[in-house]
Amino acid sequence: MKIGIIGAGFIGGTLTRRLATLGHEVRVANSRAPETLAELAQETGATAVWAADAAEDADLVIVSIPQKNTPDLAPGILDGRKVGAPVIETNNYYPQQRDGKIDAIENGTPESVWVSEQLGAPVYKVFNGIYWKHLLNKGVPAGTEGRIALPIAGDDVDGKKIVSELVEQLGFDPVDGGTLAESWRQQPGTPVYGKDFGVDDTITALADASPERTAEWRA
């Protein structure tokens, strides 16, 4: 696939490395000039581009930036992707640690619903709860004992299938995390967040989640 990645931090950079290794055509951008990603591009074979160009003709787009920076993305930044191309967002809201207060999220809007509203496009929430080093190194073939499961929240069945196939390629078991409105089940502070559970424990953890934000994850 042609994959555009907006954000080259721990998760975005790791996905650039992994997806390029799998043979996908990756275009990666950060908030600065493409030249600042020259080392990552040379290492991976990905093409460094301006953020405005990352989604151009993409079969899939990944947005992996600090939550507070989402509104700063240019309007229509995803418009160049192919019709029906899924948009993955990996972001987390860290009000005390990084992002400051975002009123809509504090008032109960699920983080990924807020991101979708800012982007003006449907999104799928995945990769937000796995440690980046585990994303880099712990993908294993299907059926391997101890394989990590990753929940995927999103509304469109066809798009979720594409995202699930990508998770599978990366060496993890995809688990249906419900609709985007239910994506709070995998936000920071929930039972599944930051855990390397298998399929059964992931399903249980999602079911046990509460929409009430814990004190650590409130502004």
Coordinates of N, CA and C in Angstrom, one line a residue:
M1 N 0.8 -1.2 0.0 CA 0.0 0.0 0.0 C 0.9 1.3 0.0
K2 N 0.3 2.3 -0.5 CA 0.9 3.7 -0.3 C 0.3 4.2 1.1
I3 N 1.3 4.4 2.0 CA 0.9 4.9 3.3 C 1.5 6.2 3.6
G4 N 0.7 7.2 4.1 CA 1.2 8.5 4.5 C 1.1 8.5 6.0
I5 N 2.2 9.0 6.6 CA 2.3 9.1 8.1 C 2.6 10.5 8.4
I6 N 1.8 11.1 9.2 CA 1.9 12.5 9.7 C 2.3 12.4 11.2
G7 N 3.6 12.7 11.4 CA 4.1 12.5 12.8 C 5.2 11.5 12.8
A8 N 6.4 11.9 13.3 CA 7.6 11.0 13.2 C 8.2 10.8 14.6
G9 N 7.4 10.8 15.6 CA 7.8 10.6 17.0 C 8.0 9.1 17.2
F10 N 7.9 8.7 18.5 CA 8.1 7.3 18.8 C 7.2 6.3 18.1
I11 N 5.9 6.6 18.0 CA 5.0 5.7 17.3 C 5.0 5.9 15.8
G12 N 5.0 7.2 15.4 CA 5.0 7.4 13.9 C 6.3 7.0 13.3
G13 N 7.5 7.2 14.0 CA 8.7 6.7 13.5 C 8.9 5.2 13.5
T14 N 8.3 4.6 14.5 CA 8.3 3.1 14.6 C 7.5 2.5 13.5
L15 N 6.3 3.1 13.2 CA 5.5 2.6 12.2 C 6.1 2.8 10.8
T16 N 6.8 3.9 10.6 CA 7.6 4.1 9.4 C 8.6 3.0 9.2
R17 N 9.3 2.7 10.2 CA 10.3 1.6 10.1 C 9.7 0.2 9.8
R18 N 8.6 -0.1 10.6 CA 8.0 -1.4 10.4 C 7.3 -1.5 9.0
L19 N 6.6 -0.5 8.7 CA 5.8 -0.6 7.4 C 6.7 -0.6 6.2
A20 N 7.7 0.2 6.2 CA 8.7 0.2 5.1 C 9.4 -1.2 5.0
T21 N 9.7 -1.8 6.1 CA 10.3 -3.1 6.1 C 9.4 -4.2 5.5
L22 N 8.1 -4.0 5.7 CA 7.1 -4.9 5.1 C 6.8 -4.7 3.6
G23 N 7.4 -3.6 3.1 CA 7.3 -3.4 1.6 C 6.3 -2.4 1.2
H24 N 5.7 -1.7 2.2 CA 4.8 -0.6 1.9 C 5.6 0.6 1.4
E25 N 4.9 1.4 0.6 CA 5.5 2.7 0.1 C 5.1 3.8 1.1
V26 N 6.1 4.2 1.9 CA 5.7 5.1 3.0 C 6.2 6.5 2.7
R27 N 5.3 7.5 2.9 CA 5.7 8.9 2.9 C 5.5 9.4 4.3
V28 N 6.5 10.0 4.9 CA 6.4 10.5 6.3 C 6.7 11.9 6.4
A29 N 6.0 12.6 7.3 CA 6.2 14.0 7.6 C 6.2 14.3 9.1
N30 N 6.8 15.4 9.4 CA 6.7 16.0 10.8 C 6.2 17.4 10.7
S31 N 6.4 18.2 11.7 CA 5.9 19.5 11.7 C 6.9 20.5 11.1
R32 N 8.0 20.0 10.6 CA 9.0 20.8 10.1 C 9.3 20.4 8.6
A33 N 10.5 20.8 8.1 CA 10.8 20.5 6.7 C 11.2 19.1 6.5
P34 N 11.0 18.5 5.3 CA 11.4 17.1 5.0 C 12.8 16.8 5.3
E35 N 13.7 17.8 5.2 CA 15.1 17.6 5.4 C 15.4 17.2 6.8
T36 N 14.5 17.5 7.8 CA 14.8 17.1 9.2 C 14.5 15.6 9.4
L37 N 14.0 15.0 8.4 CA 13.7 13.5 8.5 C 14.6 12.7 7.5
A38 N 15.7 13.4 7.1 CA 16.6 12.7 6.2 C 17.2 11.4 6.7
E39 N 17.5 11.4 8.0 CA 18.1 10.2 8.6 C 17.1 9.1 8.6
L40 N 15.9 9.4 9.0 CA 14.9 8.3 9.0 C 14.6 7.8 7.6
A41 N 14.6 8.7 6.6 CA 14.3 8.3 5.3 C 15.4 7.4 4.7
Q42 N 16.7 7.8 5.0 CA 17.8 7.0 4.6 C 17.8 5.6 5.2
E43 N 17.4 5.6 6.5 CA 17.4 4.3 7.2 C 16.4 3.4 6.7
T44 N 15.2 3.9 6.4 CA 14.0 3.1 6.1 C 13.7 2.9 4.6
G45 N 14.1 3.9 3.8 CA 13.7 3.9 2.4 C 12.4 4.7 2.2
A46 N 11.8 5.2 3.3 CA 10.6 6.0 3.2 C 11.0 7.3 2.6
T47 N 10.0 8.0 2.1 CA 10.1 9.3 1.5 C 9.7 10.4 2.4
A48 N 10.6 11.3 2.8 CA 10.2 12.4 3.7 C 9.6 13.5 2.9
V49 N 8.4 14.0 3.3 CA 7.7 15.0 2.6 C 7.1 16.1 3.6
W50 N 6.6 17.1 3.0 CA 5.9 18.1 3.9 C 4.6 17.5 4.4
A51 N 4.1 17.9 5.5 CA 2.9 17.3 6.1 C 1.7 17.5 5.1
A52 N 1.7 18.6 4.4 CA 0.6 18.8 3.5 C 0.5 17.8 2.3
D53 N 1.7 17.1 2.1 CA 1.8 16.1 1.0 C 1.7 14.7 1.4
A54 N 1.7 14.4 2.7 CA 1.8 13.0 3.2 C 0.7 12.2 2.8
A55 N -0.5 12.7 2.7 CA -1.7 11.9 2.4 C -2.0 11.7 0.9
E56 N -1.2 12.4 0.1 CA -1.4 12.4 -1.4 C -1.5 11.0 -2.0
D57 N -2.6 10.6 -2.6 CA -2.8 9.3 -3.2 C -2.6 8.1 -2.3
A58 N -2.7 8.3 -1.0 CA -2.4 7.3 -0.1 C -3.6 6.3 0.0
D59 N -3.3 5.0 0.2 CA -4.3 4.0 0.5 C -4.7 4.0 2.0
L60 N -3.8 4.5 2.8 CA -4.1 4.6 4.2 C -3.2 5.7 4.8
V61 N -3.7 6.4 5.8 CA -3.0 7.5 6.4 C -3.0 7.3 7.9
I62 N -1.8 7.6 8.5 CA -1.7 7.5 10.0 C -1.3 8.9 10.5
V63 N -2.1 9.3 11.5 CA -1.8 10.6 12.2 C -1.3 10.3 13.6
S64 N -0.1 10.7 13.9 CA 0.5 10.3 15.2 C 1.3 11.5 15.7
I65 N 0.5 12.4 16.3 CA 1.1 13.7 16.8 C 0.6 14.0 18.2
P66 N 1.2 14.9 18.9 CA 0.6 15.3 20.2 C -0.8 15.8 20.1
Q67 N -1.7 15.3 21.0 CA -3.1 15.7 20.9 C -3.3 17.2 20.7
K68 N -2.6 18.0 21.5 CA -2.8 19.4 21.5 C -2.5 20.0 20.1
N69 N -1.7 19.3 19.3 CA -1.3 19.9 18.0 C -2.3 19.6 16.9
T70 N -3.3 18.7 17.2 CA -4.2 18.3 16.1 C -4.9 19.4 15.4
P71 N -5.4 20.4 16.2 CA -6.1 21.5 15.5 C -5.2 22.4 14.7
D72 N -3.9 22.2 14.8 CA -2.9 23.0 14.1 C -2.7 22.5 12.7
L73 N -3.1 21.3 12.4 CA -2.9 20.7 11.1 C -3.8 21.5 10.1
A74 N -3.2 21.6 8.9 CA -3.9 22.4 7.8 C -5.3 21.8 7.5
P75 N -6.3 22.7 7.3 CA -7.6 22.2 6.9 C -7.4 21.4 5.6
G76 N -8.1 20.3 5.5 CA -8.1 19.5 4.3 C -6.8 18.7 4.1
I77 N -6.0 18.5 5.2 CA -4.7 17.9 5.0 C -4.8 16.4 4.6
L78 N -6.0 15.8 4.8 CA -6.2 14.4 4.4 C -7.0 14.3 3.1
D79 N -7.3 15.4 2.5 CA -8.2 15.3 1.3 C -7.5 14.6 0.1
G80 N -6.2 14.6 0.0 CA -5.5 14.0 -1.1 C -5.5 12.5 -1.1
R81 N -5.9 11.8 0.0 CA -5.9 10.4 0.0 C -6.9 9.8 -0.9
K82 N -6.7 8.5 -1.3 CA -7.7 7.8 -2.2 C -9.1 7.7 -1.5
V83 N -10.1 7.7 -2.3 CA -11.4 7.5 -1.8 C -11.5 6.3 -1.0
G84 N -12.0 6.4 0.2 CA -12.2 5.3 1.1 C -11.0 4.9 1.9
A85 N -9.9 5.6 1.7 CA -8.6 5.3 2.4 C -8.8 5.5 3.9
P86 N -8.6 4.5 4.8 CA -8.8 4.7 6.2 C -7.7 5.7 6.8
V87 N -8.1 6.4 7.8 CA -7.2 7.3 8.6 C -7.1 6.7 10.0
I88 N -5.9 6.3 10.4 CA -5.6 5.8 11.7 C -5.1 7.0 12.5
E89 N -5.6 7.1 13.8 CA -5.0 8.1 14.7 C -4.5 7.3 15.9
T90 N -3.3 7.6 16.4 CA -2.7 6.9 17.5 C -2.6 7.8 18.7
N91 N -3.2 8.9 18.7 CA -3.0 10.0 19.7 C -3.5 9.6 21.1
N92 N -3.0 10.2 22.1 CA -3.6 10.1 23.5 C -3.6 11.5 24.1
Y93 N -4.6 11.8 24.9 CA -4.8 13.0 25.6 C -4.1 13.0 26.9
Y94 N -3.0 13.8 27.1 CA -2.2 13.8 28.3 C -2.3 15.2 28.9
P95 N -3.4 15.5 29.6 CA -3.7 16.9 30.0 C -2.6 17.4 31.0
Q96 N -2.3 16.6 32.0 CA -1.3 17.1 33.0 C 0.1 17.0 32.5
Q97 N 0.4 16.0 31.7 CA 1.7 15.7 31.3 C 2.2 16.5 30.1
R98 N 1.3 17.0 29.2 CA 1.7 17.6 27.9 C 0.7 18.5 27.3
D99 N -0.6 18.1 27.2 CA -1.5 18.8 26.3 C -2.3 19.9 26.9
G100 N -2.3 20.1 28.2 CA -3.2 21.1 28.8 C -4.6 20.6 28.7
K101 N -5.5 21.5 29.0 CA -6.9 21.2 29.1 C -7.6 21.3 27.7
I102 N -8.3 20.3 27.3 CA -9.1 20.3 26.1 C -10.6 20.1 26.6
D103 N -11.3 21.2 26.6 CA -12.6 21.2 27.2 C -13.6 20.1 26.7
A104 N -13.6 19.9 25.4 CA -14.6 18.9 24.9 C -14.2 17.5 25.5
I105 N -13.0 17.1 25.6 CA -12.6 15.8 26.1 C -12.9 15.8 27.6
E106 N -12.6 16.8 28.3 CA -12.9 16.8 29.7 C -14.4 16.7 30.0
N107 N -15.2 17.1 29.0 CA -16.6 17.1 29.2 C -17.2 15.8 28.7
G108 N -16.4 14.8 28.3 CA -16.9 13.5 27.9 C -16.8 13.1 26.5
T109 N -16.3 13.9 25.6 CA -16.1 13.5 24.2 C -14.9 12.5 24.1
P110 N -15.1 11.3 23.6 CA -14.0 10.4 23.5 C -12.8 11.1 22.7
E111 N -11.6 10.8 23.1 CA -10.5 11.4 22.5 C -10.5 11.3 20.9
S112 N -10.7 10.1 20.4 CA -10.7 9.9 19.0 C -11.8 10.6 18.3
V113 N -13.0 10.7 18.9 CA -14.1 11.4 18.3 C -13.7 12.9 18.1
W114 N -13.0 13.4 19.2 CA -12.5 14.8 19.1 C -11.5 15.0 17.9
V115 N -10.6 14.0 17.8 CA -9.6 14.1 16.8 C -10.3 14.0 15.4
S116 N -11.3 13.1 15.3 CA -12.0 13.0 14.0 C -12.7 14.3 13.6
E117 N -13.2 15.0 14.6 CA -13.9 16.3 14.4 C -12.8 17.3 13.9
Q118 N -11.7 17.3 14.5 CA -10.6 18.3 14.2 C -10.1 18.0 12.7
L119 N -10.0 16.7 12.4 CA -9.5 16.4 11.1 C -10.5 16.5 10.0
G120 N -11.8 16.5 10.4 CA -12.9 16.5 9.4 C -13.0 15.2 8.6
A121 N -12.6 14.1 9.2 CA -12.6 12.8 8.5 C -12.8 11.7 9.6
P122 N -13.5 10.6 9.2 CA -13.6 9.4 10.1 C -12.2 8.9 10.4
V123 N -12.0 8.4 11.6 CA -10.7 7.8 12.0 C -10.9 6.4 12.6
Y124 N -9.8 5.7 12.8 CA -9.7 4.4 13.5 C -8.7 4.6 14.6
K125 N -9.1 4.2 15.8 CA -8.1 4.3 16.9 C -7.4 3.0 17.1
V126 N -6.1 3.1 17.0 CA -5.3 1.9 17.2 C -3.8 2.3 17.4
F127 N -3.0 1.5 18.0 CA -1.6 1.8 18.3 C -1.4 2.8 19.4
N128 N -2.5 3.2 20.0 CA -2.3 4.3 21.1 C -1.9 3.7 22.4
G129 N -2.1 2.4 22.6 CA -1.8 1.9 24.0 C -0.6 1.0 24.1
I130 N 0.1 0.8 23.0 CA 1.3 -0.1 23.0 C 2.6 0.7 23.1
Y131 N 3.5 0.2 24.0 CA 4.8 0.9 24.1 C 5.5 0.8 22.8
W132 N 6.2 1.9 22.4 CA 6.7 1.9 21.0 C 7.8 0.9 20.8
K133 N 8.6 0.5 21.8 CA 9.6 -0.5 21.7 C 8.9 -1.9 21.4
H134 N 7.8 -2.1 22.0 CA 7.1 -3.4 21.8 C 6.5 -3.4 20.4
L135 N 6.0 -2.2 19.9 CA 5.5 -2.1 18.5 C 6.7 -2.4 17.6
L136 N 7.9 -2.0 17.9 CA 9.0 -2.2 17.1 C 9.5 -3.7 17.1
N137 N 9.5 -4.3 18.3 CA 10.2 -5.6 18.4 C 9.4 -6.8 18.7
K138 N 8.1 -6.6 19.1 CA 7.3 -7.8 19.6 C 6.3 -8.3 18.7
G139 N 6.3 -7.8 17.4 CA 5.4 -8.4 16.5 C 5.8 -9.8 16.1
V140 N 4.9 -10.8 16.1 CA 5.3 -12.2 15.8 C 4.2 -12.8 14.9
P141 N 4.5 -14.0 14.3 CA 3.5 -14.6 13.4 C 2.3 -15.0 14.1
A142 N 1.2 -15.1 13.4 CA -0.1 -15.5 13.9 C 0.1 -16.9 14.5
G143 N -0.6 -17.1 15.7 CA -0.6 -18.4 16.3 C 0.6 -18.5 17.3
T144 N 1.5 -17.5 17.4 CA 2.6 -17.6 18.3 C 2.1 -17.3 19.7
E145 N 2.5 -18.2 20.7 CA 2.0 -18.0 22.1 C 2.5 -16.6 22.6
G146 N 1.6 -16.0 23.3 CA 1.9 -14.7 23.9 C 1.8 -13.5 22.9
R147 N 1.2 -13.7 21.7 CA 1.1 -12.7 20.7 C 0.2 -11.5 21.3
I148 N 0.7 -10.3 21.2 CA 0.0 -9.2 21.7 C -1.2 -8.8 20.8
A149 N -2.4 -8.5 21.4 CA -3.6 -8.1 20.7 C -3.7 -6.6 20.8
L150 N -4.2 -5.9 19.7 CA -4.4 -4.5 19.7 C -5.8 -4.2 19.3
P151 N -6.5 -3.4 20.2 CA -7.9 -3.1 19.9 C -8.0 -2.0 18.8
I152 N -9.0 -2.1 18.0 CA -9.3 -1.1 16.9 C -10.7 -0.6 17.0
A153 N -10.8 0.7 17.2 CA -12.2 1.3 17.3 C -12.4 2.1 16.0
G154 N -13.6 2.0 15.5 CA -13.9 2.7 14.2 C -15.3 2.3 13.8
D155 N -15.9 3.1 12.8 CA -17.2 2.9 12.5 C -17.5 2.1 11.2
D156 N -16.6 2.2 10.2 CA -16.8 1.6 8.9 C -16.2 0.2 8.9
V157 N -17.0 -0.8 8.5 CA -16.6 -2.2 8.6 C -15.5 -2.5 7.5
D158 N -15.6 -1.9 6.3 CA -14.6 -2.1 5.3 C -13.3 -1.5 5.7
G159 N -13.3 -0.3 6.2 CA -12.1 0.3 6.7 C -11.4 -0.4 7.8
K160 N -12.3 -0.9 8.7 CA -11.7 -1.6 9.9 C -11.0 -2.9 9.4
K161 N -11.6 -3.5 8.4 CA -10.9 -4.7 7.8 C -9.5 -4.4 7.3
I162 N -9.4 -3.3 6.6 CA -8.1 -2.9 6.1 C -7.1 -2.6 7.3
V163 N -7.6 -1.9 8.3 CA -6.7 -1.6 9.4 C -6.4 -2.9 10.2
S164 N -7.3 -3.8 10.3 CA -7.0 -5.1 10.9 C -6.0 -5.9 10.2
E165 N -6.0 -5.9 8.9 CA -5.0 -6.6 8.1 C -3.7 -6.0 8.3
L166 N -3.6 -4.7 8.5 CA -2.3 -4.0 8.7 C -1.8 -4.4 10.1
V167 N -2.6 -4.4 11.1 CA -2.2 -4.9 12.4 C -1.7 -6.3 12.4
E168 N -2.4 -7.1 11.6 CA -1.9 -8.5 11.5 C -0.6 -8.6 10.8
Q169 N -0.4 -7.8 9.7 CA 0.9 -7.8 9.1 C 2.1 -7.4 10.0
L170 N 1.8 -6.5 10.9 CA 2.8 -6.1 11.8 C 3.1 -7.1 12.9
G171 N 2.3 -8.1 13.0 CA 2.6 -9.2 14.0 C 1.8 -9.2 15.3
F172 N 0.6 -8.5 15.2 CA -0.3 -8.4 16.3 C -1.7 -8.9 16.0
D173 N -2.4 -9.4 17.0 CA -3.8 -9.8 16.8 C -4.8 -8.6 16.9
P174 N -5.5 -8.3 15.8 CA -6.5 -7.3 15.8 C -7.7 -7.7 16.6
V175 N -8.2 -6.8 17.4 CA -9.4 -7.1 18.2 C -10.4 -5.9 17.9
D176 N -11.6 -6.2 17.6 CA -12.6 -5.2 17.4 C -12.9 -4.4 18.7
G177 N -12.6 -3.2 18.7 CA -12.8 -2.4 19.9 C -14.1 -1.6 19.9
G178 N -15.0 -1.9 18.9 CA -16.3 -1.2 18.8 C -16.2 0.0 17.9
T179 N -17.3 0.8 18.1 CA -17.4 2.0 17.3 C -16.4 3.1 17.8
L180 N -16.3 4.2 17.0 CA -15.5 5.3 17.5 C -16.0 5.9 18.7
A181 N -17.3 5.9 18.9 CA -17.9 6.4 20.1 C -17.6 5.6 21.3
E182 N -17.2 4.4 21.1 CA -16.7 3.5 22.2 C -15.2 3.5 22.4
S183 N -14.5 4.3 21.6 CA -13.0 4.3 21.7 C -12.5 4.7 23.1
W184 N -13.3 5.3 23.9 CA -12.9 5.6 25.3 C -12.4 4.3 26.0
R185 N -12.9 3.2 25.5 CA -12.5 1.9 26.2 C -11.0 1.6 26.1
Q186 N -10.3 2.3 25.3 CA -8.8 2.1 25.2 C -8.0 3.4 25.4
Q187 N -8.7 4.4 26.0 CA -8.0 5.6 26.3 C -7.0 5.4 27.5
P188 N -6.1 6.3 27.8 CA -5.2 6.2 29.0 C -6.1 6.1 30.2
G189 N -5.6 5.2 31.1 CA -6.3 5.0 32.4 C -7.3 3.8 32.3
T190 N -7.5 3.2 31.2 CA -8.5 2.1 31.1 C -7.7 0.8 31.3
P191 N -8.4 -0.3 31.5 CA -7.7 -1.6 31.8 C -6.8 -2.1 30.7
V192 N -7.1 -1.7 29.5 CA -6.3 -2.3 28.4 C -5.1 -1.4 28.0
Y193 N -5.1 -0.1 28.4 CA -4.1 0.8 28.0 C -2.7 0.4 28.6
G194 N -1.7 0.3 27.7 CA -0.4 0.1 28.2 C -0.1 -1.4 28.5
K195 N -1.1 -2.3 28.2 CA -0.9 -3.7 28.6 C -0.6 -4.5 27.3
D196 N 0.1 -5.6 27.5 CA 0.4 -6.5 26.3 C -0.5 -7.7 26.4
F197 N -1.8 -7.5 26.5 CA -2.7 -8.6 26.7 C -2.8 -9.4 25.3
G198 N -3.2 -10.6 25.5 CA -3.6 -11.4 24.3 C -5.1 -11.1 24.0
V199 N -5.7 -11.9 23.1 CA -7.0 -11.5 22.6 C -8.1 -11.6 23.7
D200 N -8.1 -12.7 24.5 CA -9.1 -12.9 25.5 C -9.1 -11.8 26.5
D201 N -7.9 -11.5 27.0 CA -7.7 -10.5 28.1 C -8.0 -9.1 27.5
T202 N -7.7 -8.9 26.3 CA -8.0 -7.6 25.7 C -9.5 -7.4 25.6
I203 N -10.3 -8.4 25.2 CA -11.7 -8.3 25.1 C -12.3 -8.1 26.5
T204 N -11.8 -8.8 27.5 CA -12.3 -8.6 28.9 C -12.0 -7.2 29.4
A205 N -10.7 -6.7 29.1 CA -10.4 -5.3 29.5 C -11.2 -4.3 28.9
L206 N -11.5 -4.4 27.6 CA -12.4 -3.4 26.9 C -13.8 -3.4 27.6
A207 N -14.3 -4.6 27.9 CA -15.6 -4.7 28.5 C -15.6 -4.1 29.9
D208 N -14.5 -4.2 30.6 CA -14.4 -3.7 32.0 C -14.2 -2.2 32.1
A209 N -13.9 -1.5 31.0 CA -13.5 -0.1 31.0 C -14.7 0.8 31.4
S210 N -14.4 1.9 32.0 CA -15.3 2.9 32.4 C -15.1 4.2 31.7
P211 N -16.2 4.9 31.3 CA -16.0 6.2 30.6 C -15.5 7.3 31.5
E212 N -15.5 7.1 32.8 CA -15.1 8.1 33.8 C -13.6 8.2 33.7
R213 N -13.1 9.4 33.4 CA -11.6 9.6 33.4 C -11.1 9.5 34.8
T214 N -10.0 8.8 35.0 CA -9.3 8.8 36.3 C -8.6 10.1 36.6
A215 N -8.2 10.4 37.8 CA -7.7 11.6 38.2 C -6.4 11.9 37.5
E216 N -5.5 10.9 37.2 CA -4.3 11.1 36.6 C -4.4 11.6 35.1
W217 N -5.6 11.3 34.5 CA -5.8 11.7 33.1 C -6.9 12.7 32.9
R218 N -7.1 13.5 34.0 CA -7.9 14.7 33.9 C -7.1 16.0 34.1
A219 N -7.5 17.1 33.5 CA -6.8 18.3 33.6 C -6.9 18.9 35.1

